[in-house]
């Protein structure tokens, strides 16, 4: 669990979600970069979520402008909170065709009463750790199709416009993208 600001910049891991009334808790992670294996664990207490929470998205993103398709066996495993050995549902990403920096695996959508429905997407999306804005835009579009268009907070639009004009922030991001594209094309040429 972590926090990003409205410009899409990752601020880091936090043990408790910032707007979830402590209903989402980051448990931990294990990674083996050599084997390209990893696991992140969260606990979500659905009844404790604020009433205004309509969706919880389960996404994956790459560290810096790589394709999420380089990782195999990407999945979300839903377990019973009172019986961790009981898998309620597994949502698996496809093993081919993922050619962007992030992936939207699934979402939990609040239904009438205290019920939640899981919907699978299994699709790739632009957006990675240096700039989550394309991924956030994708998620916002998904939400708008379900819940209708929400108004944008005016101060966020003004701050984002000012940030995009700030060459000190945006130039390194553009350079990272160019560097990643060069690396990607050189790796493709070797294969």
Coordinates of N, CA, C and O in Angstrom, one line a residue, residues 17-133:
X17 N -3.5 2.5 4.5 CA -4.0 3.3 3.4 C -4.4 4.7 3.9 O -4.9 4.9 5.0
X18 N -4.2 5.7 3.0 CA -4.4 7.0 3.4 C -5.9 7.4 3.4 O -6.3 8.3 4.2
X19 N -6.7 6.8 2.7 CA -8.1 7.2 2.6 C -9.1 6.0 2.9 O -10.2 6.0 2.5
X20 N -8.6 5.0 3.5 CA -9.4 3.7 3.7 C -9.8 3.4 5.1 O -10.3 2.4 5.3
X21 N -9.6 4.4 6.0 CA -10.0 4.1 7.4 C -9.3 2.9 7.9 O -9.8 2.1 8.7
X22 N -8.0 2.6 7.5 CA -7.2 1.5 7.9 C -7.8 0.2 7.4 O -7.4 -0.9 7.9
X23 N -8.7 0.2 6.4 CA -9.3 -1.1 5.9 C -8.3 -1.8 5.0 O -8.5 -3.0 4.7
X24 N -7.3 -1.1 4.4 CA -6.4 -1.7 3.5 C -5.0 -1.6 4.2 O -4.6 -0.5 4.6
X25 N -4.4 -2.7 4.4 CA -3.1 -2.8 5.1 C -2.1 -3.5 4.3 O -2.3 -4.6 3.8
X26 N -0.9 -2.9 4.1 CA 0.2 -3.5 3.4 C 0.9 -4.4 4.3 O 1.3 -4.0 5.4
X27 N 1.0 -5.7 4.0 CA 1.6 -6.7 4.8 C 3.1 -6.9 4.6 O 3.9 -6.9 5.5
X28 N 3.4 -6.9 3.3 CA 4.9 -7.1 3.0 C 5.1 -7.6 1.5 O 4.1 -7.8 0.8
X29 N 6.3 -7.7 1.2 CA 6.7 -8.2 -0.1 C 8.0 -9.0 -0.1 O 8.8 -8.8 0.8
X30 N 8.1 -9.9 -1.1 CA 9.4 -10.6 -1.3 C 9.7 -10.6 -2.8 O 8.7 -10.8 -3.6
X31 N 10.9 -10.3 -3.2 CA 11.3 -10.3 -4.6 C 12.6 -11.0 -4.8 O 13.5 -10.9 -4.0
X32 N 12.7 -11.7 -5.9 CA 13.9 -12.3 -6.4 C 14.1 -11.8 -7.8 O 13.5 -12.3 -8.8
X33 N 14.9 -10.7 -8.0 CA 15.1 -10.1 -9.3 C 15.7 -11.0 -10.3 O 15.4 -11.0 -11.5
X34 N 16.7 -11.9 -9.9 CA 17.3 -12.8 -10.8 C 16.4 -13.8 -11.4 O 16.4 -14.1 -12.5
X35 N 15.5 -14.3 -10.5 CA 14.5 -15.3 -11.0 C 13.2 -14.6 -11.5 O 12.3 -15.3 -12.0
X36 N 13.1 -13.3 -11.4 CA 11.9 -12.5 -11.8 C 10.7 -13.0 -11.1 O 9.7 -13.3 -11.7
X37 N 10.8 -13.2 -9.8 CA 9.7 -13.7 -9.0 C 9.5 -12.6 -7.9 O 10.4 -12.0 -7.4
X38 N 8.2 -12.5 -7.5 CA 7.9 -11.6 -6.4 C 6.5 -11.8 -5.9 O 5.7 -12.5 -6.6
X39 N 6.3 -11.3 -4.7 CA 5.0 -11.4 -4.1 C 4.7 -10.2 -3.2 O 5.6 -9.8 -2.4
X40 N 3.6 -9.6 -3.3 CA 3.2 -8.5 -2.4 C 1.9 -9.0 -1.8 O 1.0 -9.6 -2.4
X41 N 1.7 -8.6 -0.5 CA 0.6 -9.1 0.3 C -0.1 -7.9 0.9 O 0.6 -7.0 1.5
X42 N -1.4 -7.8 0.8 CA -2.3 -6.8 1.4 C -3.4 -7.5 2.1 O -3.9 -8.5 1.6
X43 N -3.9 -6.9 3.1 CA -5.1 -7.3 3.8 C -6.2 -6.2 3.6 O -5.9 -5.0 3.8
X44 N -7.3 -6.6 3.1 CA -8.4 -5.7 2.9 C -9.6 -6.1 3.7 O -10.1 -7.2 3.5
X45 N -10.1 -5.2 4.6 CA -11.3 -5.4 5.4 C -12.4 -4.7 4.7 O -12.6 -3.5 5.0
X46 N -13.1 -5.3 3.8 CA -14.2 -4.7 3.0 C -15.2 -4.0 3.8 O -15.6 -2.8 3.5
X47 N -15.7 -4.6 4.9 CA -16.8 -3.8 5.7 C -16.3 -2.5 6.3 O -17.1 -1.7 6.6
X48 N -15.0 -2.4 6.5 CA -14.5 -1.2 7.1 C -14.1 0.0 6.1 O -13.8 1.1 6.6
X49 N -14.3 -0.3 4.9 CA -14.0 0.7 3.9 C -15.0 1.9 4.0 O -16.2 1.6 4.3
X50 N -14.6 3.1 3.8 CA -15.5 4.2 3.8 C -16.6 4.0 2.8 O -16.4 3.4 1.7
X51 N -17.9 4.5 3.0 CA -19.0 4.3 2.1 C -18.8 4.8 0.7 O -19.4 4.4 -0.2
X52 N -17.9 5.9 0.6 CA -17.7 6.5 -0.7 C -16.7 5.7 -1.6 O -16.6 6.0 -2.8
X53 N -16.1 4.6 -1.1 CA -15.2 3.8 -1.9 C -16.1 2.9 -2.8 O -16.8 2.1 -2.3
X54 N -15.9 3.1 -4.1 CA -16.7 2.3 -5.0 C -16.0 1.1 -5.6 O -16.6 0.1 -6.0
X55 N -14.6 1.3 -5.8 CA -13.8 0.3 -6.5 C -12.5 0.2 -5.8 O -11.9 1.1 -5.3
X56 N -11.9 -1.1 -5.9 CA -10.6 -1.3 -5.5 C -9.9 -2.0 -6.7 O -10.4 -3.1 -7.2
X57 N -8.9 -1.4 -7.3 CA -8.2 -1.9 -8.5 C -7.0 -2.7 -8.1 O -6.2 -2.2 -7.2
X58 N -6.7 -3.8 -8.7 CA -5.5 -4.6 -8.5 C -4.7 -4.4 -9.8 O -5.1 -4.9 -10.8
X59 N -3.5 -3.8 -9.6 CA -2.7 -3.5 -10.8 C -1.3 -3.9 -10.5 O -0.9 -4.1 -9.3
X60 N -0.5 -4.0 -11.5 CA 0.9 -4.2 -11.4 C 1.6 -3.2 -12.3 O 1.1 -2.8 -13.4
X61 N 2.8 -2.8 -11.9 CA 3.6 -1.9 -12.8 C 5.0 -2.2 -12.7 O 5.5 -2.8 -11.7
X62 N 5.7 -1.9 -13.8 CA 7.2 -2.2 -13.8 C 7.9 -1.0 -13.2 O 7.4 0.1 -13.1
X63 N 9.2 -1.3 -12.8 CA 10.0 -0.2 -12.1 C 10.2 1.0 -13.0 O 9.9 2.1 -12.7
X64 N 10.8 0.8 -14.2 CA 11.2 1.9 -15.0 C 11.0 1.5 -16.5 O 11.8 0.8 -17.1
X65 N 9.9 1.9 -17.1 CA 9.6 1.8 -18.5 C 10.0 0.4 -19.1 O 10.7 0.4 -20.2
X66 N 9.6 -0.6 -18.5 CA 9.8 -2.0 -19.1 C 8.4 -2.5 -19.4 O 7.4 -2.0 -18.9
X67 N 8.3 -3.5 -20.2 CA 7.0 -4.1 -20.5 C 6.7 -5.1 -19.3 O 7.5 -5.9 -18.9
X68 N 5.4 -5.0 -18.9 CA 5.0 -5.9 -17.8 C 5.0 -7.4 -18.3 O 5.0 -8.3 -17.5
X69 N 5.0 -7.6 -19.6 CA 5.0 -8.9 -20.2 C 6.3 -9.7 -20.0 O 6.3 -10.9 -20.2
X70 N 7.3 -9.1 -19.5 CA 8.6 -9.8 -19.2 C 8.4 -10.7 -17.9 O 9.2 -11.6 -17.7
X71 N 7.3 -10.4 -17.1 CA 7.1 -11.1 -15.9 C 6.1 -12.2 -16.3 O 5.1 -12.0 -16.9
X72 N 6.3 -13.4 -15.8 CA 5.4 -14.5 -16.0 C 4.6 -14.9 -14.8 O 5.0 -14.5 -13.7
X73 N 3.5 -15.5 -14.9 CA 2.7 -16.0 -13.8 C 2.2 -14.8 -12.9 O 2.3 -14.9 -11.7
X74 N 1.7 -13.8 -13.5 CA 1.2 -12.6 -12.8 C -0.3 -13.0 -12.4 O -1.1 -13.3 -13.3
X75 N -0.6 -12.9 -11.1 CA -1.9 -13.2 -10.7 C -2.2 -12.5 -9.4 O -1.4 -12.1 -8.6
X76 N -3.5 -12.4 -9.1 CA -4.1 -11.9 -7.8 C -4.8 -13.1 -7.2 O -5.6 -13.8 -7.8
X77 N -4.4 -13.4 -6.0 CA -5.0 -14.5 -5.2 C -5.8 -13.9 -4.1 O -5.3 -13.2 -3.2
X78 N -7.1 -14.1 -4.1 CA -8.0 -13.7 -3.0 C -8.1 -14.8 -2.0 O -8.5 -15.9 -2.4
X79 N -7.8 -14.5 -0.8 CA -7.9 -15.5 0.3 C -8.9 -15.1 1.4 O -9.0 -13.9 1.6
X80 N -9.4 -16.1 2.0 CA -10.3 -15.8 3.2 C -9.4 -15.3 4.3 O -8.4 -15.9 4.7
X81 N -9.8 -14.1 4.8 CA -9.0 -13.5 5.9 C -9.0 -14.3 7.2 O -8.0 -14.2 7.9
X82 N -10.0 -15.1 7.4 CA -10.0 -15.9 8.6 C -9.4 -17.3 8.4 O -9.1 -18.0 9.4
X83 N -9.2 -17.7 7.1 CA -8.6 -19.0 6.8 C -7.6 -18.8 5.6 O -8.0 -19.0 4.5
X84 N -6.4 -18.4 5.9 CA -5.5 -18.0 4.8 C -5.2 -19.1 3.8 O -4.8 -18.9 2.7
X85 N -5.4 -20.4 4.2 CA -5.2 -21.5 3.3 C -6.3 -21.6 2.3 O -6.2 -22.4 1.3
X86 N -7.4 -20.9 2.4 CA -8.6 -21.0 1.5 C -8.5 -20.0 0.5 O -8.7 -18.8 0.7
X87 N -8.2 -20.4 -0.8 CA -8.2 -19.4 -1.9 C -9.7 -19.3 -2.4 O -10.3 -20.3 -2.8
X88 N -10.1 -18.1 -2.4 CA -11.5 -17.8 -2.8 C -11.6 -17.6 -4.3 O -12.5 -18.2 -5.0
X89 N -10.6 -16.9 -4.9 CA -10.5 -16.7 -6.3 C -9.1 -16.3 -6.8 O -8.4 -15.7 -6.0
X90 N -8.7 -16.8 -8.0 CA -7.5 -16.4 -8.6 C -7.7 -15.8 -9.9 O -8.5 -16.3 -10.7
X91 N -7.1 -14.6 -10.1 CA -7.2 -13.9 -11.4 C -5.9 -13.9 -12.0 O -4.9 -13.3 -11.5
X92 N -5.7 -14.6 -13.2 CA -4.4 -14.7 -13.8 C -4.3 -13.8 -15.0 O -5.2 -13.7 -15.8
X93 N -3.1 -13.1 -15.2 CA -2.9 -12.3 -16.4 C -2.5 -13.3 -17.5 O -1.9 -14.3 -17.3
X94 N -2.8 -12.9 -18.8 CA -2.4 -13.7 -19.9 C -0.9 -13.7 -20.0 O -0.2 -12.8 -19.5
X95 N -0.3 -14.8 -20.5 CA 1.1 -14.9 -20.6 C 1.7 -14.3 -21.9 O 2.9 -14.2 -22.0
X96 N 0.9 -13.8 -22.8 CA 1.3 -13.2 -24.0 C 0.5 -11.9 -24.3 O -0.6 -11.7 -23.7
X97 N 1.1 -11.0 -25.1 CA 0.4 -9.9 -25.5 C 0.4 -8.7 -24.6 O -0.2 -7.7 -24.9
X98 N 1.2 -8.7 -23.5 CA 1.3 -7.6 -22.6 C 2.5 -6.8 -23.0 O 3.6 -7.2 -22.8
X99 N 2.3 -5.6 -23.5 CA 3.4 -4.8 -24.1 C 3.5 -3.4 -23.6 O 4.0 -2.5 -24.3
X100 N 3.0 -3.2 -22.4 CA 3.0 -1.8 -21.8 C 3.6 -1.9 -20.4 O 3.9 -3.0 -19.9
X101 N 3.7 -0.8 -19.7 CA 4.4 -0.7 -18.4 C 3.6 -1.2 -17.3 O 4.2 -1.5 -16.2
X102 N 2.3 -1.3 -17.4 CA 1.5 -1.7 -16.3 C 0.4 -2.7 -16.7 O 0.2 -2.8 -17.9
X103 N -0.2 -3.3 -15.8 CA -1.3 -4.2 -16.1 C -2.5 -4.0 -15.1 O -2.2 -3.8 -13.9
X104 N -3.7 -4.0 -15.6 CA -4.9 -4.0 -14.7 C -5.4 -5.4 -14.7 O -5.9 -5.9 -15.6
X105 N -5.2 -6.1 -13.5 CA -5.7 -7.4 -13.4 C -7.2 -7.5 -13.2 O -7.9 -8.2 -13.9
X106 N -7.7 -6.8 -12.1 CA -9.1 -6.9 -11.8 C -9.5 -5.8 -10.9 O -8.6 -5.0 -10.5
X107 N -10.7 -5.7 -10.5 CA -11.2 -4.8 -9.5 C -12.3 -5.4 -8.7 O -13.1 -6.3 -9.2
X108 N -12.5 -4.9 -7.5 CA -13.6 -5.2 -6.7 C -14.5 -4.0 -6.7 O -14.1 -2.9 -6.5
X109 N -15.8 -4.2 -7.0 CA -16.8 -3.1 -7.1 C -17.8 -3.3 -6.1 O -18.4 -4.4 -5.9
X110 N -18.1 -2.2 -5.4 CA -19.1 -2.3 -4.3 C -20.5 -2.4 -5.0 O -20.9 -1.7 -5.9
X111 N -21.3 -3.3 -4.5 CA -22.7 -3.5 -5.0 C -23.6 -3.0 -3.9 O -23.2 -2.4 -3.0
X112 N -24.9 -3.3 -4.1 CA -25.9 -2.9 -3.1 C -25.6 -3.6 -1.7 O -25.1 -4.7 -1.7
X113 N -25.8 -2.8 -0.7 CA -25.5 -3.4 0.6 C -24.1 -3.5 0.9 O -23.3 -2.6 0.6
X114 N -23.7 -4.6 1.5 CA -22.3 -4.8 1.8 C -21.6 -5.9 0.9 O -20.6 -6.5 1.2
X115 N -22.2 -6.0 -0.3 CA -21.6 -7.0 -1.3 C -20.6 -6.4 -2.2 O -20.8 -5.2 -2.6
X116 N -19.7 -7.2 -2.6 CA -18.6 -6.7 -3.6 C -18.6 -7.7 -4.7 O -18.8 -8.9 -4.5
X117 N -18.3 -7.3 -5.9 CA -18.2 -8.1 -7.1 C -16.8 -8.0 -7.7 O -16.3 -6.9 -7.8
X118 N -16.2 -9.1 -8.1 CA -14.9 -9.1 -8.7 C -15.0 -9.1 -10.2 O -15.8 -10.0 -10.7
X119 N -14.4 -8.2 -10.9 CA -14.4 -8.2 -12.3 C -13.0 -8.2 -12.9 O -12.1 -7.5 -12.4
X120 N -12.7 -9.1 -13.8 CA -11.4 -9.3 -14.3 C -11.2 -8.4 -15.6 O -12.1 -8.3 -16.4
X121 N -10.0 -7.8 -15.7 CA -9.7 -7.0 -16.9 C -8.6 -7.7 -17.7 O -8.6 -7.9 -18.9
X122 N -7.5 -8.1 -17.0 CA -6.4 -8.8 -17.6 C -5.9 -8.0 -18.8 O -5.7 -8.6 -19.9
X123 N -5.5 -6.8 -18.7 CA -5.1 -6.0 -19.8 C -3.9 -5.1 -19.4 O -3.7 -4.8 -18.2
X124 N -3.1 -4.7 -20.4 CA -1.9 -3.9 -20.1 C -2.4 -2.4 -20.2 O -3.4 -2.1 -20.8
X125 N -1.5 -1.5 -19.7 CA -1.8 -0.1 -19.7 C -0.5 0.7 -19.6 O 0.5 0.2 -19.0
X126 N -0.4 1.9 -20.2 CA 0.8 2.7 -19.9 C 0.8 3.2 -18.5 O -0.2 3.2 -17.8
X127 N 2.0 3.6 -18.0 CA 2.2 4.1 -16.7 C 3.0 3.2 -15.8 O 2.8 2.0 -15.8
X128 N 4.1 3.8 -15.3 CA 5.0 3.1 -14.4 C 5.4 4.0 -13.2 O 5.0 5.1 -13.1
X129 N 6.3 3.5 -12.4 CA 6.7 4.2 -11.2 C 7.1 5.6 -11.4 O 6.7 6.5 -10.6
X130 N 7.8 6.0 -12.4 CA 8.2 7.4 -12.6 C 7.0 8.3 -13.0 O 7.0 9.5 -12.7
X131 N 5.9 7.7 -13.6 CA 4.8 8.5 -14.0 C 3.5 7.7 -14.1 O 3.3 7.0 -15.1
X132 N 2.7 7.7 -13.0 CA 1.5 6.8 -12.9 C 0.3 7.5 -13.6 O -0.7 6.9 -13.7
X133 N 0.5 8.7 -14.1 CA -0.7 9.4 -14.7 C -1.4 8.6 -15.8 O -2.6 8.6 -15.8

